[in-house]
Amino acid sequence: MSQPVRALRILAGTRARQQLRERGLAPADVRVIPAAAGGPKGLALNPLDQFLFGDWLPQSSQTVHLLGASIGAWRMASACMSDPKAALARLAEDYIVQDYPHAPGKAPSARVVSQIFGEQLGHHFGGREAEVLQHPRYRLHVFTSRGRHVLGREGRLRTPLGYGGAFFTNLVARKALGHWLERVVFSDARDALPMPLDDYRSRQVPLDAANLAPAILASCSIPFWLQAVHDIPGGPRGAYWDGGITDYHLHLRYARMSDGLVLYPHFQPSVVPGWLDKALAHRHKPSASLDNLVLLAPREEWIATLPNAKLPDRNDFKAFGDDLKGRMSAWRRAVAESQRLADEFAEQVASGRAVEAEPL
């Protein structure tokens, strides 16, 4: 009988690989957990998230910084709740059942999507802001992209014009994208991020009860799919969009941390800097900034066993059309199958033995 396909890959930077080889991976080693943008792909990480935050990390006591963009911000904020397993399970179900009124054969309007999605976040976090912001160990950092100049306000003409300029400017240099969009991180004020944000035009704003939900909504607001969120309390005035535009996979200067490892549950083996870099393969390569990073990703051969031989993604909304039950069924099956990622990670770290990781 053939062996079942392994689901999990573990990849790591040079310094992290050496540590894993010498003494394995323990919960106390983790200082930072990033969570990427990527829409429905993040559903495949839900069982792994539940294991990490519900079972594994509670075995340690150090402060852990949770960094999130787009669905990653929703995931990390849910992990800060008093029952992270329940909160993360609810996130997955809420994401799966989302449905937006629309005319036959047409996509729902950005106004409708923003309104309904904002209400959904309100149900998830409303009245529980203190629970998220006062977690004794976790420090939440929500990444958003704030428009500058012509993108300072959303508009029927100025938004496509501004993003057109951003696209071509980004082809020249990632840092030049900062002319159009700046990274604004809404951060837990109790502890500073353990790495600098000097790789790109950035500013930080204290995270509080008034801006938690607007910041998460902004971090999830894909241009043209959702409306921008304007003038978030405590932050500079302007239009805020999806944090993945500036920080698609949060490729930050982690190696400049003073201690600890970065544990990165991810849906692919590469860490792409910005959303506009998706087609720029030369920017997908690992850098020295990831030297202390451990990345957990699904294997391609395991992904091929999922419905439609792929992770859930945004194209499914179009592919399934009005077949809501069909999409929901496929996504639920993908989440259920993803329990394999959590089980294999638990097996790797259970004994404290050395962990062999692939190079990034």
Short mmCIF file of C-alpha atoms in Angstrom, two decimals:
data_model
loop_
_atom_site.label_atom_id
_atom_site.label_comp_id
_atom_site.label_asym_id
_atom_site.label_seq_id
_atom_site.Cartn_x
_atom_site.Cartn_y
_atom_site.Cartn_z
CA MET A 1 0.00 0.00 0.00
CA SER A 2 1.38 3.41 -0.96
CA GLN A 3 2.18 5.93 1.74
CA PRO A 4 -0.13 8.97 2.03
CA VAL A 5 1.19 12.17 0.51
CA ARG A 6 2.94 14.34 3.08
CA ALA A 7 1.26 17.72 3.46
CA LEU A 8 3.76 20.00 5.21
CA ARG A 9 7.03 21.54 4.14
CA ILE A 10 9.35 23.24 6.64
CA LEU A 11 11.76 25.77 5.17
CA ALA A 12 14.10 28.08 7.03
CA GLY A 13 16.78 30.72 6.73
CA THR A 14 20.41 29.82 7.42
CA ARG A 15 20.48 30.78 11.10
CA ALA A 16 17.09 29.22 11.78
CA ARG A 17 18.03 25.96 10.02
CA GLN A 18 21.09 25.61 12.20
CA GLN A 19 19.05 26.11 15.36
CA LEU A 20 16.41 23.60 14.24
CA ARG A 21 19.12 21.07 13.44
CA GLU A 22 20.81 21.53 16.82
CA ARG A 23 17.82 21.57 19.17
CA GLY A 24 14.56 21.44 17.26
CA LEU A 25 11.76 23.96 17.62
CA ALA A 26 10.09 24.88 20.93
CA PRO A 27 7.24 27.34 21.60
CA ALA A 28 9.62 29.53 23.64
CA ASP A 29 11.79 30.09 20.53
CA VAL A 30 9.07 32.08 18.74
CA ARG A 31 9.15 35.87 18.94
CA VAL A 32 7.18 36.87 15.81
CA ILE A 33 4.39 35.30 13.73
CA PRO A 34 3.55 36.99 10.39
CA ALA A 35 0.30 36.32 8.55
CA ALA A 36 0.14 37.12 4.85
CA ALA A 37 -2.51 38.62 2.64
CA GLY A 38 -3.96 36.13 0.17
CA GLY A 39 -7.71 35.98 0.67
CA PRO A 40 -9.23 32.48 0.71
CA LYS A 41 -5.79 30.83 0.58
CA GLY A 42 -5.53 31.67 4.27
CA LEU A 43 -8.33 29.18 4.99
CA ALA A 44 -5.89 26.32 4.45
CA LEU A 45 -3.91 27.56 7.46
CA ASN A 46 -6.88 27.56 9.83
CA PRO A 47 -6.32 24.18 11.53
CA LEU A 48 -2.61 24.99 11.86
CA ASP A 49 -3.48 28.38 13.40
CA GLN A 50 -5.80 26.66 15.86
CA PHE A 51 -3.06 24.25 16.93
CA LEU A 52 -0.40 26.97 17.24
CA PHE A 53 -2.49 29.38 19.30
CA GLY A 54 -4.74 26.91 21.09
CA ASP A 55 -2.29 24.15 22.02
CA TRP A 56 1.36 24.84 21.26
CA LEU A 57 2.21 28.46 22.09
CA PRO A 58 0.37 28.31 25.46
CA GLN A 59 3.20 26.02 26.58
CA SER A 60 5.50 29.09 26.71
CA SER A 61 5.31 32.51 28.36
CA GLN A 62 7.27 35.03 26.24
CA THR A 63 5.79 38.01 24.40
CA VAL A 64 4.94 37.18 20.76
CA HIS A 65 4.31 39.83 18.10
CA LEU A 66 1.54 38.97 15.62
CA LEU A 67 1.81 40.77 12.28
CA GLY A 68 -1.08 40.63 9.82
CA ALA A 69 -2.08 42.00 6.44
CA SER A 70 -5.55 41.50 4.93
CA ILE A 71 -6.93 38.09 5.95
CA GLY A 72 -3.73 37.75 7.97
CA ALA A 73 -4.82 40.70 10.14
CA TRP A 74 -8.18 39.02 10.75
CA ARG A 75 -6.42 35.76 11.63
CA MET A 76 -3.97 37.36 14.07
CA ALA A 77 -6.63 39.48 15.77
CA SER A 78 -8.72 36.33 16.23
CA ALA A 79 -5.70 34.59 17.77
CA CYS A 80 -5.62 37.31 20.45
CA MET A 81 -9.10 36.42 21.70
CA SER A 82 -9.63 34.51 24.94
CA ASP A 83 -10.60 31.30 23.12
CA PRO A 84 -8.42 31.39 19.98
CA LYS A 85 -9.59 28.03 18.68
CA ALA A 86 -13.23 29.11 18.73
CA ALA A 87 -12.43 32.54 17.28
CA LEU A 88 -10.35 31.07 14.44
CA ALA A 89 -12.98 28.43 13.68
CA ARG A 90 -15.59 31.18 13.49
CA LEU A 91 -13.34 33.18 11.15
CA ALA A 92 -13.12 30.22 8.76
CA GLU A 93 -16.88 29.65 8.78
CA ASP A 94 -17.65 33.37 8.37
CA TYR A 95 -15.25 33.56 5.43
CA ILE A 96 -16.69 30.45 3.80
CA VAL A 97 -20.34 31.55 3.98
CA GLN A 98 -19.79 35.13 2.81
CA ASP A 99 -22.23 36.09 0.07
CA TYR A 100 -22.99 39.50 -1.39
CA PRO A 101 -26.14 40.56 -3.28
CA HIS A 102 -25.48 41.28 -6.95
CA ALA A 103 -27.20 41.53 -10.29
CA PRO A 104 -27.22 38.34 -12.39
CA GLY A 105 -23.92 37.87 -14.19
CA LYS A 106 -22.29 40.82 -12.42
CA ALA A 107 -19.94 41.16 -9.48
CA PRO A 108 -21.27 42.79 -6.31
CA SER A 109 -20.47 46.46 -5.91
CA ALA A 110 -17.54 47.55 -3.77
CA ARG A 111 -19.97 49.53 -1.59
CA VAL A 112 -22.07 46.43 -0.84
CA VAL A 113 -19.04 44.24 -0.12
CA SER A 114 -17.53 46.84 2.21
CA GLN A 115 -20.79 47.34 4.07
CA ILE A 116 -21.49 43.64 4.63
CA PHE A 117 -17.89 42.72 5.39
CA GLY A 118 -17.60 45.62 7.84
CA GLU A 119 -20.74 44.40 9.62
CA GLN A 120 -19.25 40.91 9.78
CA LEU A 121 -16.09 42.25 11.44
CA GLY A 122 -18.28 44.20 13.82
CA HIS A 123 -20.04 41.01 14.88
CA HIS A 124 -16.69 39.27 15.30
CA PHE A 125 -14.84 41.92 17.33
CA GLY A 126 -17.50 44.39 18.50
CA GLY A 127 -17.52 44.75 22.26
CA ARG A 128 -14.48 42.50 22.53
CA GLU A 129 -11.79 45.01 21.62
CA ALA A 130 -10.23 44.90 25.09
CA GLU A 131 -9.96 41.13 24.81
CA VAL A 132 -7.83 41.54 21.69
CA LEU A 133 -5.81 44.55 22.82
CA GLN A 134 -5.04 43.43 26.35
CA HIS A 135 -3.84 39.90 25.67
CA PRO A 136 -1.16 39.20 28.29
CA ARG A 137 1.35 37.83 25.77
CA TYR A 138 0.39 38.73 22.21
CA ARG A 139 1.03 42.11 20.58
CA LEU A 140 -1.07 42.73 17.46
CA HIS A 141 0.19 44.80 14.50
CA VAL A 142 -2.26 45.47 11.63
CA PHE A 143 -0.69 46.47 8.32
CA THR A 144 -2.53 48.85 6.00
CA SER A 145 -1.66 50.79 2.84
CA ARG A 146 -2.45 54.51 2.93
CA GLY A 147 -2.78 56.41 -0.33
CA ARG A 148 -0.70 59.52 -0.96
CA HIS A 149 -1.19 62.43 -3.39
CA VAL A 150 -3.80 61.40 -5.98
CA LEU A 151 -4.56 58.26 -3.96
CA GLY A 152 -5.13 60.33 -0.81
CA ARG A 153 -8.86 60.05 -1.48
CA GLU A 154 -10.82 57.39 -3.32
CA GLY A 155 -12.48 58.50 -6.55
CA ARG A 156 -13.90 57.13 -9.80
CA LEU A 157 -11.01 58.56 -11.83
CA ARG A 158 -8.25 59.24 -9.32
CA THR A 159 -8.15 55.69 -7.92
CA PRO A 160 -7.44 53.87 -11.22
CA LEU A 161 -5.09 56.68 -12.25
CA GLY A 162 -3.19 56.42 -8.99
CA TYR A 163 -2.91 52.66 -9.05
CA GLY A 164 -1.77 52.80 -12.66
CA GLY A 165 1.02 55.12 -11.60
CA ALA A 166 1.82 52.88 -8.62
CA PHE A 167 2.06 49.83 -10.89
CA PHE A 168 4.59 51.38 -13.26
CA THR A 169 6.57 53.06 -10.47
CA ASN A 170 6.87 49.72 -8.66
CA LEU A 171 8.41 48.19 -11.78
CA VAL A 172 11.34 50.57 -11.33
CA ALA A 173 11.87 50.02 -7.60
CA ARG A 174 9.79 48.80 -4.69
CA LYS A 175 10.80 51.77 -2.53
CA ALA A 176 9.56 54.12 -5.25
CA LEU A 177 6.04 52.76 -4.67
CA GLY A 178 6.17 54.81 -1.47
CA HIS A 179 5.43 57.90 -3.58
CA TRP A 180 1.90 56.55 -4.04
CA LEU A 181 1.29 54.36 -0.98
CA GLU A 182 2.80 54.28 2.47
CA ARG A 183 2.75 51.46 5.00
CA VAL A 184 0.77 52.41 8.10
CA VAL A 185 0.91 49.85 10.91
CA PHE A 186 -1.65 50.04 13.70
CA SER A 187 0.41 48.60 16.53
CA ASP A 188 -0.05 47.49 20.11
CA ALA A 189 1.40 50.38 22.08
CA ARG A 190 2.76 48.21 24.91
CA ASP A 191 5.81 46.90 23.02
CA ALA A 192 7.54 48.09 19.88
CA LEU A 193 8.02 45.77 16.95
CA PRO A 194 11.28 43.85 17.44
CA MET A 195 12.52 44.73 13.94
CA PRO A 196 12.82 48.09 12.13
CA LEU A 197 10.43 49.23 9.39
CA ASP A 198 13.09 51.14 7.45
CA ASP A 199 12.85 49.03 4.29
CA TYR A 200 9.93 51.08 2.94
CA ARG A 201 8.09 54.35 3.63
CA SER A 202 6.32 53.60 6.94
CA ARG A 203 4.63 55.02 9.99
CA GLN A 204 3.09 53.45 13.10
CA VAL A 205 -0.10 54.37 14.94
CA PRO A 206 -1.16 53.11 18.38
CA LEU A 207 -3.87 50.46 18.12
CA ASP A 208 -6.90 51.07 20.34
CA ALA A 209 -10.57 50.19 20.70
CA ALA A 210 -11.63 52.97 18.30
CA ASN A 211 -9.41 51.95 15.39
CA LEU A 212 -9.18 48.16 15.75
CA ALA A 213 -12.14 47.26 13.51
CA PRO A 214 -11.54 50.07 10.95
CA ALA A 215 -7.87 49.08 10.69
CA ILE A 216 -8.73 45.42 10.08
CA LEU A 217 -11.40 46.40 7.53
CA ALA A 218 -8.89 48.66 5.76
CA SER A 219 -6.26 45.92 5.82
CA CYS A 220 -8.76 43.65 4.01
CA SER A 221 -9.99 46.29 1.53
CA ILE A 222 -8.76 45.13 -1.86
CA PRO A 223 -8.83 48.06 -4.31
CA PHE A 224 -11.88 48.02 -6.61
CA TRP A 225 -13.35 45.01 -4.76
CA LEU A 226 -13.98 46.99 -1.57
CA GLN A 227 -14.09 50.68 -0.85
CA ALA A 228 -11.19 52.39 0.87
CA VAL A 229 -11.55 53.18 4.55
CA HIS A 230 -11.03 56.90 5.09
CA ASP A 231 -9.56 58.72 8.09
CA ILE A 232 -9.06 55.88 10.55
CA PRO A 233 -9.15 57.23 14.14
CA GLY A 234 -5.68 58.04 15.44
CA GLY A 235 -4.04 57.72 12.03
CA PRO A 236 -3.15 60.32 9.41
CA ARG A 237 -6.08 61.40 7.25
CA GLY A 238 -6.50 59.70 3.93
CA ALA A 239 -7.69 56.59 2.13
CA TYR A 240 -6.55 53.22 3.47
CA TRP A 241 -6.53 50.01 1.48
CA ASP A 242 -5.44 46.39 1.79
CA GLY A 243 -2.22 45.94 3.75
CA GLY A 244 -1.12 43.41 1.15
CA ILE A 245 -0.52 46.14 -1.43
CA THR A 246 2.57 47.34 0.39
CA ASP A 247 3.21 44.11 2.33
CA TYR A 248 1.75 41.14 0.49
CA HIS A 249 3.74 38.55 2.46
CA LEU A 250 5.39 40.78 5.07
CA HIS A 251 8.97 40.38 3.82
CA LEU A 252 10.47 42.51 6.62
CA ARG A 253 13.92 42.87 8.17
CA TYR A 254 13.42 40.06 10.69
CA ALA A 255 17.14 39.22 10.88
CA ARG A 256 17.71 42.47 12.77
CA MET A 257 15.75 41.15 15.76
CA SER A 258 17.88 40.80 18.87
CA ASP A 259 16.72 37.26 19.64
CA GLY A 260 14.21 34.55 18.84
CA LEU A 261 12.78 33.08 15.66
CA VAL A 262 10.06 34.12 13.26
CA LEU A 263 7.51 31.32 12.73
CA TYR A 264 5.61 31.84 9.50
CA PRO A 265 2.57 29.68 8.64
CA HIS A 266 2.22 30.42 4.92
CA PHE A 267 0.39 29.05 1.92
CA GLN A 268 3.43 29.03 -0.39
CA PRO A 269 7.21 28.61 -0.03
CA SER A 270 8.19 32.13 -1.18
CA VAL A 271 7.75 35.46 0.62
CA VAL A 272 6.71 38.11 -1.92
CA PRO A 273 7.25 41.72 -0.70
CA GLY A 274 4.25 43.58 -2.20
CA TRP A 275 1.04 42.79 -4.06
CA LEU A 276 2.37 44.49 -7.20
CA ASP A 277 5.43 42.21 -7.05
CA LYS A 278 3.42 39.04 -7.76
CA ALA A 279 4.51 38.96 -11.39
CA LEU A 280 8.10 40.05 -10.64
CA ALA A 281 9.81 36.70 -9.97
CA HIS A 282 13.16 38.31 -9.17
CA ARG A 283 11.57 39.83 -6.05
CA HIS A 284 10.37 36.44 -4.78
CA LYS A 285 13.83 35.23 -3.80
CA PRO A 286 14.80 34.85 -0.14
CA SER A 287 16.96 37.58 1.35
CA ALA A 288 19.28 37.90 4.33
CA SER A 289 16.34 39.50 6.15
CA LEU A 290 14.78 36.03 6.44
CA ASP A 291 17.83 34.41 8.05
CA ASN A 292 15.96 33.69 11.32
CA LEU A 293 12.64 32.70 9.74
CA VAL A 294 10.97 29.27 9.82
CA LEU A 295 8.29 28.89 7.15
CA LEU A 296 5.54 26.27 7.20
CA ALA A 297 3.92 25.70 3.80
CA PRO A 298 1.78 23.05 2.08
CA ARG A 299 3.42 20.71 -0.41
CA GLU A 300 2.40 21.00 -4.05
CA GLU A 301 1.61 17.29 -4.28
CA TRP A 302 -0.73 17.59 -1.29
CA ILE A 303 -2.42 20.68 -2.73
CA ALA A 304 -3.16 18.57 -5.81
CA THR A 305 -5.38 16.33 -3.64
CA LEU A 306 -7.67 19.24 -2.65
CA PRO A 307 -10.89 20.16 -4.46
CA ASN A 308 -10.03 21.38 -7.96
CA ALA A 309 -6.37 20.52 -7.17
CA LYS A 310 -5.66 23.90 -5.59
CA LEU A 311 -6.03 25.98 -2.47
CA PRO A 312 -9.21 28.04 -2.17
CA ASP A 313 -8.71 31.37 -3.92
CA ARG A 314 -10.57 34.47 -4.99
CA ASN A 315 -11.17 33.10 -8.49
CA ASP A 316 -13.57 30.60 -6.95
CA PHE A 317 -16.15 33.36 -6.55
CA LYS A 318 -16.25 33.66 -10.34
CA ALA A 319 -15.75 29.94 -11.09
CA PHE A 320 -18.66 28.84 -8.89
CA GLY A 321 -20.78 31.87 -9.77
CA ASP A 322 -24.14 31.56 -8.03
CA ASP A 323 -23.39 27.99 -6.91
CA LEU A 324 -22.89 29.13 -3.32
CA LYS A 325 -23.33 25.63 -1.90
CA GLY A 326 -20.73 24.23 -4.29
CA ARG A 327 -18.12 26.80 -3.29
CA MET A 328 -18.88 26.41 0.40
CA SER A 329 -18.58 22.63 0.13
CA ALA A 330 -15.22 22.84 -1.68
CA TRP A 331 -13.81 25.32 0.82
CA ARG A 332 -15.02 23.34 3.84
CA ARG A 333 -13.41 20.22 2.47
CA ALA A 334 -10.14 22.11 1.92
CA VAL A 335 -10.18 23.33 5.53
CA ALA A 336 -10.92 19.83 6.82
CA GLU A 337 -8.10 18.34 4.74
CA SER A 338 -5.77 21.05 6.05
CA GLN A 339 -5.85 19.42 9.46
CA ARG A 340 -2.98 17.38 8.01
CA LEU A 341 -0.74 20.47 8.17
CA ALA A 342 -1.43 20.88 11.88
CA ASP A 343 -0.98 17.16 12.60
CA GLU A 344 2.35 16.95 10.79
CA PHE A 345 3.68 20.07 12.50
CA ALA A 346 2.61 18.68 15.89
CA GLU A 347 4.46 15.46 15.07
CA GLN A 348 7.63 17.35 14.14
CA VAL A 349 7.80 19.38 17.36
CA ALA A 350 6.38 16.85 19.84
CA SER A 351 9.60 15.15 20.92
CA GLY A 352 12.02 18.07 21.01
CA ARG A 353 14.22 16.29 18.48
CA ALA A 354 16.12 18.00 15.68
CA VAL A 355 14.04 19.30 12.79
CA GLU A 356 15.44 19.10 9.27
CA ALA A 357 14.29 22.12 7.28
CA GLU A 358 14.75 22.90 3.60
CA PRO A 359 16.56 26.13 2.74
CA LEU A 360 14.28 29.01 1.79
#
